[in-house]
Short mmCIF file of C-alpha atoms in Angstrom, two decimals:
data_model
loop_
_atom_site.label_atom_id
_atom_site.label_comp_id
_atom_site.label_asym_id
_atom_site.label_seq_id
_atom_site.Cartn_x
_atom_site.Cartn_y
_atom_site.Cartn_z
CA MET A 1 17.76 -22.46 -17.90
CA ARG A 2 17.73 -19.18 -19.82
CA LYS A 3 16.69 -15.65 -19.20
CA SER A 4 16.39 -12.45 -21.16
CA VAL A 5 14.38 -9.44 -22.36
CA ARG A 6 12.91 -7.74 -25.47
CA VAL A 7 13.77 -4.07 -25.32
CA PRO A 8 14.08 -0.88 -28.92
CA LEU A 9 6.66 -1.55 -14.78
CA GLY A 10 -2.46 -2.43 -1.69
CA PRO A 11 -2.15 -0.10 -4.49
CA ARG A 12 -1.11 3.25 -3.70
CA ARG A 13 0.89 6.15 -5.17
CA THR A 14 3.88 7.85 -3.42
CA PRO A 15 3.85 11.50 -2.49
CA LYS A 16 6.73 12.08 -4.38
CA ALA A 17 4.81 10.78 -7.30
CA ALA A 18 1.90 12.69 -6.81
CA ALA A 19 4.06 15.92 -6.66
CA PHE A 20 5.55 15.07 -9.95
CA ILE A 21 2.15 14.67 -11.69
CA ALA A 22 1.01 18.39 -9.93
CA ALA A 23 4.34 19.56 -11.25
CA ILE A 24 4.32 18.62 -14.74
CA THR A 25 0.53 18.90 -15.20
CA VAL A 26 1.14 22.87 -14.37
CA GLY A 27 4.10 22.47 -16.90
CA CYS A 28 1.82 21.03 -19.60
CA LEU A 29 -0.88 23.24 -19.61
CA ALA A 30 1.72 26.12 -19.86
CA ALA A 31 3.47 24.67 -22.71
CA THR A 32 0.31 23.47 -25.00
CA GLN A 33 -1.32 26.78 -24.62
CA GLY A 34 0.83 27.90 -27.77
CA THR A 35 1.87 24.78 -29.37
CA SER A 36 0.88 21.14 -30.08
CA TYR A 37 3.82 19.18 -30.14
CA ALA A 38 6.26 17.33 -27.92
CA THR A 39 9.32 19.33 -28.89
CA PRO A 40 9.76 22.94 -27.79
CA GLN A 41 9.16 25.42 -31.10
CA ASP A 42 12.64 26.88 -30.95
CA PRO A 43 14.95 24.67 -28.37
CA PRO A 44 17.98 26.25 -26.91
CA ALA A 45 21.15 24.39 -28.29
CA VAL A 46 21.70 21.37 -26.60
CA ASP A 47 24.65 19.08 -27.03
CA ASP A 48 23.22 15.78 -28.48
CA SER A 49 26.29 14.03 -28.36
CA GLY A 50 27.11 13.47 -25.09
CA GLN A 51 27.42 15.36 -21.67
CA GLY A 52 23.91 17.58 -22.70
CA VAL A 53 22.10 14.41 -23.16
CA ALA A 54 23.78 12.47 -19.79
CA ASP A 55 22.76 15.85 -17.82
CA ALA A 56 19.35 15.97 -18.90
CA LEU A 57 19.25 11.96 -18.15
CA SER A 58 20.84 12.69 -14.39
CA ALA A 59 17.82 14.95 -14.00
CA VAL A 60 15.55 12.60 -14.21
CA GLY A 61 17.52 10.02 -11.73
CA ILE A 62 19.46 8.06 -14.68
CA THR A 63 23.04 7.78 -15.15
CA VAL A 64 24.98 7.28 -18.29
CA ARG A 65 28.32 6.37 -17.49
CA PRO A 66 31.47 7.37 -19.77
CA ASP A 67 31.56 3.97 -21.54
CA GLY A 68 27.67 4.42 -22.98
CA TRP A 69 25.97 2.34 -20.69
CA ILE A 70 22.70 3.53 -19.03
CA GLU A 71 21.84 2.72 -15.50
CA TYR A 72 18.50 3.07 -14.08
CA LYS A 73 17.05 2.85 -10.32
CA SER A 74 16.70 -0.58 -9.38
CA MET A 75 13.57 -0.93 -7.38
CA LEU A 76 14.65 -4.53 -6.33
CA ARG A 77 17.74 -2.92 -4.25
CA SER A 78 15.44 -0.40 -2.89
CA VAL A 79 13.18 -3.21 -1.13
CA GLY A 80 16.59 -5.05 0.04
CA ALA A 81 16.35 -7.53 -2.45
CA SER A 82 19.98 -9.40 -3.14
CA GLY A 83 20.81 -11.12 -6.37
CA LYS A 84 22.61 -12.03 -9.62
CA THR A 85 23.34 -9.23 -12.16
CA SER A 86 23.70 -10.95 -15.57
CA ARG A 87 24.93 -9.23 -18.95
CA VAL A 88 22.67 -10.57 -21.97
CA ALA A 89 23.10 -9.47 -25.45
CA GLY A 90 20.24 -8.58 -27.52
CA GLN A 91 19.58 -8.72 -31.67
CA ARG A 92 19.25 -5.38 -33.53
CA GLU A 93 16.12 -4.93 -35.27
CA GLU A 94 16.04 -2.93 -38.51
CA ASP A 95 14.80 -0.33 -36.87
CA GLY A 96 17.52 -0.10 -34.74
CA GLY A 97 15.82 -1.33 -31.60
CA CYS A 98 16.95 -4.64 -29.83
CA THR A 99 15.10 -7.67 -29.20
CA LEU A 100 15.75 -10.00 -26.68
CA PRO A 101 13.28 -12.69 -25.66
CA GLY A 102 13.09 -14.07 -22.24
CA SER A 103 11.71 -17.78 -20.56
CA ASP A 104 12.70 -19.91 -17.54
CA GLU A 105 11.16 -22.64 -15.99
CA ALA A 106 10.38 -24.10 -12.73
CA SER A 107 9.87 -28.17 -11.57
CA LEU A 108 7.31 -29.26 -8.95
CA GLY A 109 7.73 -27.84 -5.64
CA SER A 110 9.52 -24.51 -6.21
CA MET A 111 7.43 -21.81 -4.52
CA GLN A 112 9.77 -19.10 -4.83
CA ALA A 113 8.60 -15.60 -6.02
CA THR A 114 11.24 -14.24 -8.70
CA TYR A 115 11.57 -10.55 -10.17
CA THR A 116 13.81 -9.66 -12.99
CA GLU A 117 14.54 -6.32 -13.64
CA GLU A 118 16.96 -4.68 -16.68
CA VAL A 119 19.21 -2.12 -14.61
CA ALA A 120 21.33 -1.02 -17.46
CA TYR A 121 21.23 -0.65 -21.18
CA ASN A 122 23.93 -0.39 -23.75
CA PRO A 123 22.54 1.49 -26.98
CA ALA A 124 25.87 1.17 -28.97
CA THR A 125 26.23 -2.51 -28.27
CA CYS A 126 22.91 -3.75 -27.78
CA GLU A 127 23.47 -5.23 -24.32
CA PHE A 128 21.58 -5.48 -21.39
CA ASP A 129 22.38 -6.13 -17.33
CA VAL A 130 19.32 -8.07 -15.85
CA LEU A 131 18.92 -8.35 -12.37
CA ALA A 132 17.20 -11.03 -10.92
CA ALA A 133 16.37 -12.13 -7.33
CA ASP A 134 14.02 -14.28 -5.38
CA LEU A 135 11.83 -12.22 -2.95
CA THR A 136 10.20 -12.75 0.30
CA PRO A 137 6.70 -12.14 1.09
CA SER A 138 7.50 -8.81 2.31
CA GLN A 139 9.79 -7.81 -0.16
CA ALA A 140 7.40 -8.67 -2.67
CA ALA A 141 4.79 -6.77 -1.47
CA ASP A 142 6.70 -3.55 -0.92
CA LEU A 143 7.91 -3.83 -4.53
CA ASN A 144 4.26 -4.63 -5.62
CA SER A 145 3.26 -1.45 -3.62
CA MET A 146 6.10 0.61 -4.90
CA SER A 147 5.44 0.41 -8.21
CA ASP A 148 1.67 0.15 -8.58
CA ALA A 149 -0.75 3.44 -8.91
CA ALA A 150 -3.53 4.34 -6.99
CA PRO A 151 -7.10 2.77 -8.87
CA SER A 152 -8.00 5.68 -10.28
CA ASP A 153 -4.87 6.37 -11.98
CA VAL A 154 -4.99 2.55 -13.64
CA SER A 155 -6.97 2.52 -16.86
CA SER A 156 -8.20 -1.13 -17.30
CA THR A 157 -11.02 -2.29 -19.82
CA GLU A 158 -13.37 -5.13 -19.41
CA ASP A 159 -12.46 -6.86 -22.50
CA ALA A 160 -8.97 -6.23 -21.61
CA ALA A 161 -9.28 -8.44 -18.04
CA ALA A 162 -10.64 -11.73 -18.75
CA SER A 163 -10.64 -15.21 -17.20
CA GLN A 164 -11.85 -18.71 -17.74
CA GLU A 165 -12.49 -21.43 -15.51
CA ALA A 166 -12.86 -25.37 -16.54
CA GLY A 167 -15.82 -27.74 -15.03
CA GLY A 168 -15.94 -30.80 -14.21
CA VAL A 169 -12.64 -31.44 -11.99
CA ALA A 170 -11.97 -33.84 -9.11
CA PRO A 171 -12.19 -31.46 -5.96
CA LEU A 172 -9.56 -33.27 -4.43
CA ALA A 173 -7.12 -33.23 -7.16
CA ALA A 174 -3.77 -31.54 -6.75
CA THR A 175 -3.42 -28.12 -7.80
CA TYR A 176 -0.73 -26.24 -9.39
CA GLY A 177 -0.23 -22.83 -10.57
CA ARG A 178 1.71 -19.58 -12.02
CA TYR A 179 1.39 -16.26 -13.23
CA LEU A 180 3.62 -13.89 -14.85
CA LYS A 181 3.56 -10.19 -14.83
CA THR A 182 5.85 -7.98 -17.15
CA SER A 183 5.94 -3.92 -16.46
CA TRP A 184 7.33 -0.79 -18.03
CA ILE A 185 8.73 1.06 -15.29
CA ASP A 186 9.25 5.12 -15.34
CA PRO A 187 12.12 6.78 -13.51
CA ILE A 188 10.24 7.10 -10.21
CA ASN A 189 8.98 3.50 -10.31
CA ILE A 190 5.35 3.49 -11.39
CA ASN A 191 4.25 0.92 -13.97
CA ILE A 192 3.75 2.79 -17.09
CA SER A 193 2.14 -0.51 -18.45
CA SER A 194 1.72 -4.14 -17.41
CA GLN A 195 0.32 -7.39 -18.30
CA LYS A 196 -0.24 -10.42 -16.15
CA VAL A 197 -0.93 -13.73 -17.11
CA GLY A 198 -2.26 -16.99 -14.70
CA LEU A 199 -2.86 -20.77 -14.93
CA LYS A 200 -4.23 -22.98 -12.47
CA TRP A 201 -4.07 -26.87 -13.33
CA THR A 202 -3.76 -30.20 -12.09
CA SER A 203 -2.33 -33.23 -13.35
CA SER A 204 -5.04 -34.33 -15.58
CA SER A 205 -6.55 -30.83 -16.80
CA TRP A 206 -6.43 -27.25 -16.50
CA LEU A 207 -8.95 -25.04 -14.05
CA ASN A 208 -8.47 -21.45 -14.66
CA TRP A 209 -6.52 -19.02 -16.78
CA ALA A 210 -6.77 -15.18 -16.83
CA TYR A 211 -5.05 -12.50 -17.72
CA LYS A 212 -5.51 -8.57 -17.02
CA ARG A 213 -3.67 -5.32 -18.32
CA ASP A 214 -3.45 -1.77 -16.57
CA SER A 215 -1.51 1.37 -17.73
CA PHE A 216 -1.07 4.37 -16.04
CA LYS A 217 -2.71 7.70 -16.16
CA GLY A 218 -1.58 10.80 -14.65
CA CYS A 219 -4.77 12.66 -13.09
CA VAL A 220 -4.96 15.64 -11.26
CA GLY A 221 -8.41 16.90 -9.94
CA GLY A 222 -10.01 14.65 -11.55
CA VAL A 223 -8.74 15.89 -15.25
CA CYS A 224 -6.32 13.19 -16.56
CA LEU A 225 -3.83 14.62 -19.09
CA ASP A 226 -1.32 11.86 -19.22
CA LYS A 227 -2.89 8.50 -20.94
CA THR A 228 -1.55 5.25 -21.38
CA TYR A 229 -3.92 3.15 -23.25
CA ILE A 230 -4.59 -0.07 -24.65
CA TYR A 231 -4.13 0.38 -28.39
CA SER A 232 -4.62 -3.54 -29.31
CA GLY A 233 -4.76 -6.91 -28.07
CA SER A 234 -5.10 -10.78 -28.11
CA ASP A 235 -4.94 -13.69 -26.46
CA SER A 236 -4.93 -17.78 -27.26
CA PHE A 237 -4.81 -21.02 -24.96
CA SER A 238 -3.31 -24.20 -26.14
CA THR A 239 -3.70 -27.75 -24.91
CA LEU A 240 -0.29 -29.69 -25.33
CA SER A 241 0.59 -33.38 -25.00
CA ASN A 242 2.14 -32.65 -21.77
CA GLY A 243 0.05 -29.65 -20.39
CA TRP A 244 -1.52 -26.17 -21.54
CA LYS A 245 -0.10 -22.87 -22.24
CA LYS A 246 -2.20 -19.58 -22.28
CA THR A 247 -0.62 -16.59 -23.87
CA ALA A 248 -1.57 -12.65 -24.15
CA LYS A 249 -0.83 -10.08 -25.73
CA VAL A 250 -0.73 -6.33 -25.98
CA HIS A 251 -0.17 -2.93 -27.31
CA PHE A 252 -0.15 0.26 -25.08
CA ARG A 253 0.23 3.85 -26.51
CA ASN A 254 0.42 7.16 -25.08
CA THR A 255 0.95 10.27 -26.99
CA SER A 256 1.25 12.91 -24.04
CA PHE A 257 3.90 11.94 -21.72
CA ALA A 258 6.60 13.68 -24.19
CA LYS A 259 4.90 16.99 -23.63
CA TRP A 260 5.05 16.88 -19.95
CA VAL A 261 8.62 16.27 -20.09
CA VAL A 262 9.31 18.74 -22.64
CA GLY A 263 7.11 21.26 -20.69
CA ILE A 264 8.64 21.27 -17.16
CA LEU A 265 12.19 20.63 -18.76
CA GLY A 266 12.50 22.25 -21.81
CA ALA A 267 15.20 21.34 -24.12
CA SER A 268 16.83 19.59 -21.44
CA GLY A 269 13.51 17.22 -21.15
CA TRP A 270 13.53 17.15 -25.25
CA ALA A 271 17.45 15.75 -24.73
CA ALA A 272 16.46 13.62 -22.45
CA CYS A 273 13.56 11.87 -24.22
CA GLY A 274 15.80 11.23 -26.74
CA PHE A 275 15.26 14.25 -29.27
CA PRO A 276 12.15 12.69 -30.35
CA THR A 277 9.87 14.40 -33.73
CA SER A 278 6.80 12.43 -32.18
CA SER A 279 5.14 12.28 -29.00
CA GLN A 280 4.00 8.84 -29.61
CA ALA A 281 5.57 6.32 -27.19
CA ASP A 282 4.33 2.42 -27.59
CA PHE A 283 4.73 -0.41 -25.35
CA TYR A 284 4.40 -3.82 -25.84
CA HIS A 285 3.95 -7.23 -23.76
CA THR A 286 3.79 -10.82 -24.73
CA ASP A 287 3.69 -13.03 -21.85
CA SER A 288 2.91 -16.55 -21.87
CA VAL A 289 2.78 -19.46 -19.04
CA THR A 290 2.76 -22.87 -19.29
CA GLY A 291 1.25 -25.58 -16.98
CA TYR A 292 2.79 -28.96 -17.17
CA LYS A 293 0.78 -32.45 -15.83
CA ASN A 294 3.90 -33.66 -13.68
CA GLY A 295 3.17 -29.91 -12.05
CA GLY A 296 6.27 -28.33 -13.11
CA SER A 297 5.63 -24.77 -15.15
CA ALA A 298 7.42 -22.52 -17.60
CA TRP A 299 6.87 -18.99 -18.49
CA SER A 300 8.02 -16.74 -21.22
CA TRP A 301 7.80 -12.84 -22.19
CA SER A 302 9.02 -10.76 -25.50
CA ASP A 303 8.44 -6.98 -24.46
CA SER A 304 9.32 -3.86 -26.28
CA LYS A 305 8.89 0.02 -26.25
CA SER A 306 9.64 2.26 -29.00
CA GLY A 307 9.05 6.04 -29.48
CA ALA A 308 9.16 9.46 -27.54
CA CYS A 309 10.29 9.04 -23.91
CA THR A 310 10.70 5.58 -23.84
CA ASN A 311 14.92 5.88 -22.91
CA LEU A 312 13.59 6.82 -19.53
CA VAL A 313 11.55 3.30 -18.95
CA HIS A 314 13.14 0.27 -18.22
CA HIS A 315 11.60 -3.37 -17.94
CA GLY A 316 10.82 -5.76 -14.84
CA ASN A 317 8.90 -9.07 -14.63
CA GLN A 318 7.85 -10.89 -11.63
CA THR A 319 6.50 -14.89 -11.45
CA GLY A 320 5.21 -17.22 -8.82
CA ALA A 321 3.81 -20.36 -8.20
CA SER A 322 0.48 -19.45 -8.00
CA TYR A 323 -2.66 -18.55 -10.01
CA GLY A 324 -2.16 -14.73 -8.78
CA PHE A 325 -5.98 -14.02 -9.69
#
């Protein structure tokens, strides 16, 4: 069994999130009246070698340790879940980012819901601390409620939310299920982008598959100034000798969030975002679920982020032994 992540999140929004959006909207409006780019026109001097960046990240709830590790707030710990933290080594890419795909599997009879969360990252060594925890039903509900935005703030397109149902299956056949949802999560625990894939099957045939993609929009008074939108997507379905596999891929893009952060925090926001020269941010999800004829299942993900302010965003994924749709 191996676990890893690729790195370079009843719906409702908390008052904290609403206040954050309202405040940053005002800043964005003020900041964009005389300029159209992400960084301040003449930003004050900022210590980009150490303490200045650490202070800027601390302002948005992210801690930089003296040894270079960046620590993110843990959603799992906030809902009372406990688990094991593992240190995972990534692979350095040509663009300087780190890649680490992940996978796991479960045998027949395993019904536990599990969540895996990136809680720390070392950009210098390309290592990650990943916390994995089994969730009770109430913890899973709290976690989903915490991270999901209000429906009016989630963009989802019809051609990006699809399902398929097979016919001719005996109604008394034992059925099995598996879902996987991966997310990129911001400092106040809102899913910036997410993708969910589900599969239902029997020992002789598949019954249903589905995938759904959501992204956050910052809207105040019906005006959405921060949009994370679907740039491209694809999906596939495979019949294996011992089962079936459903895979979905999606690329999300945002070109406005960095302007919000800089509009509110000025040079400190520019530092917290990693001194971007462009406001573009990209988020990728590749998620697969496999159902085996013996009732077992497997799942895998390969997610990445790049661009402005993506150092403020950490990764999470959730899976369970049900269809999930």
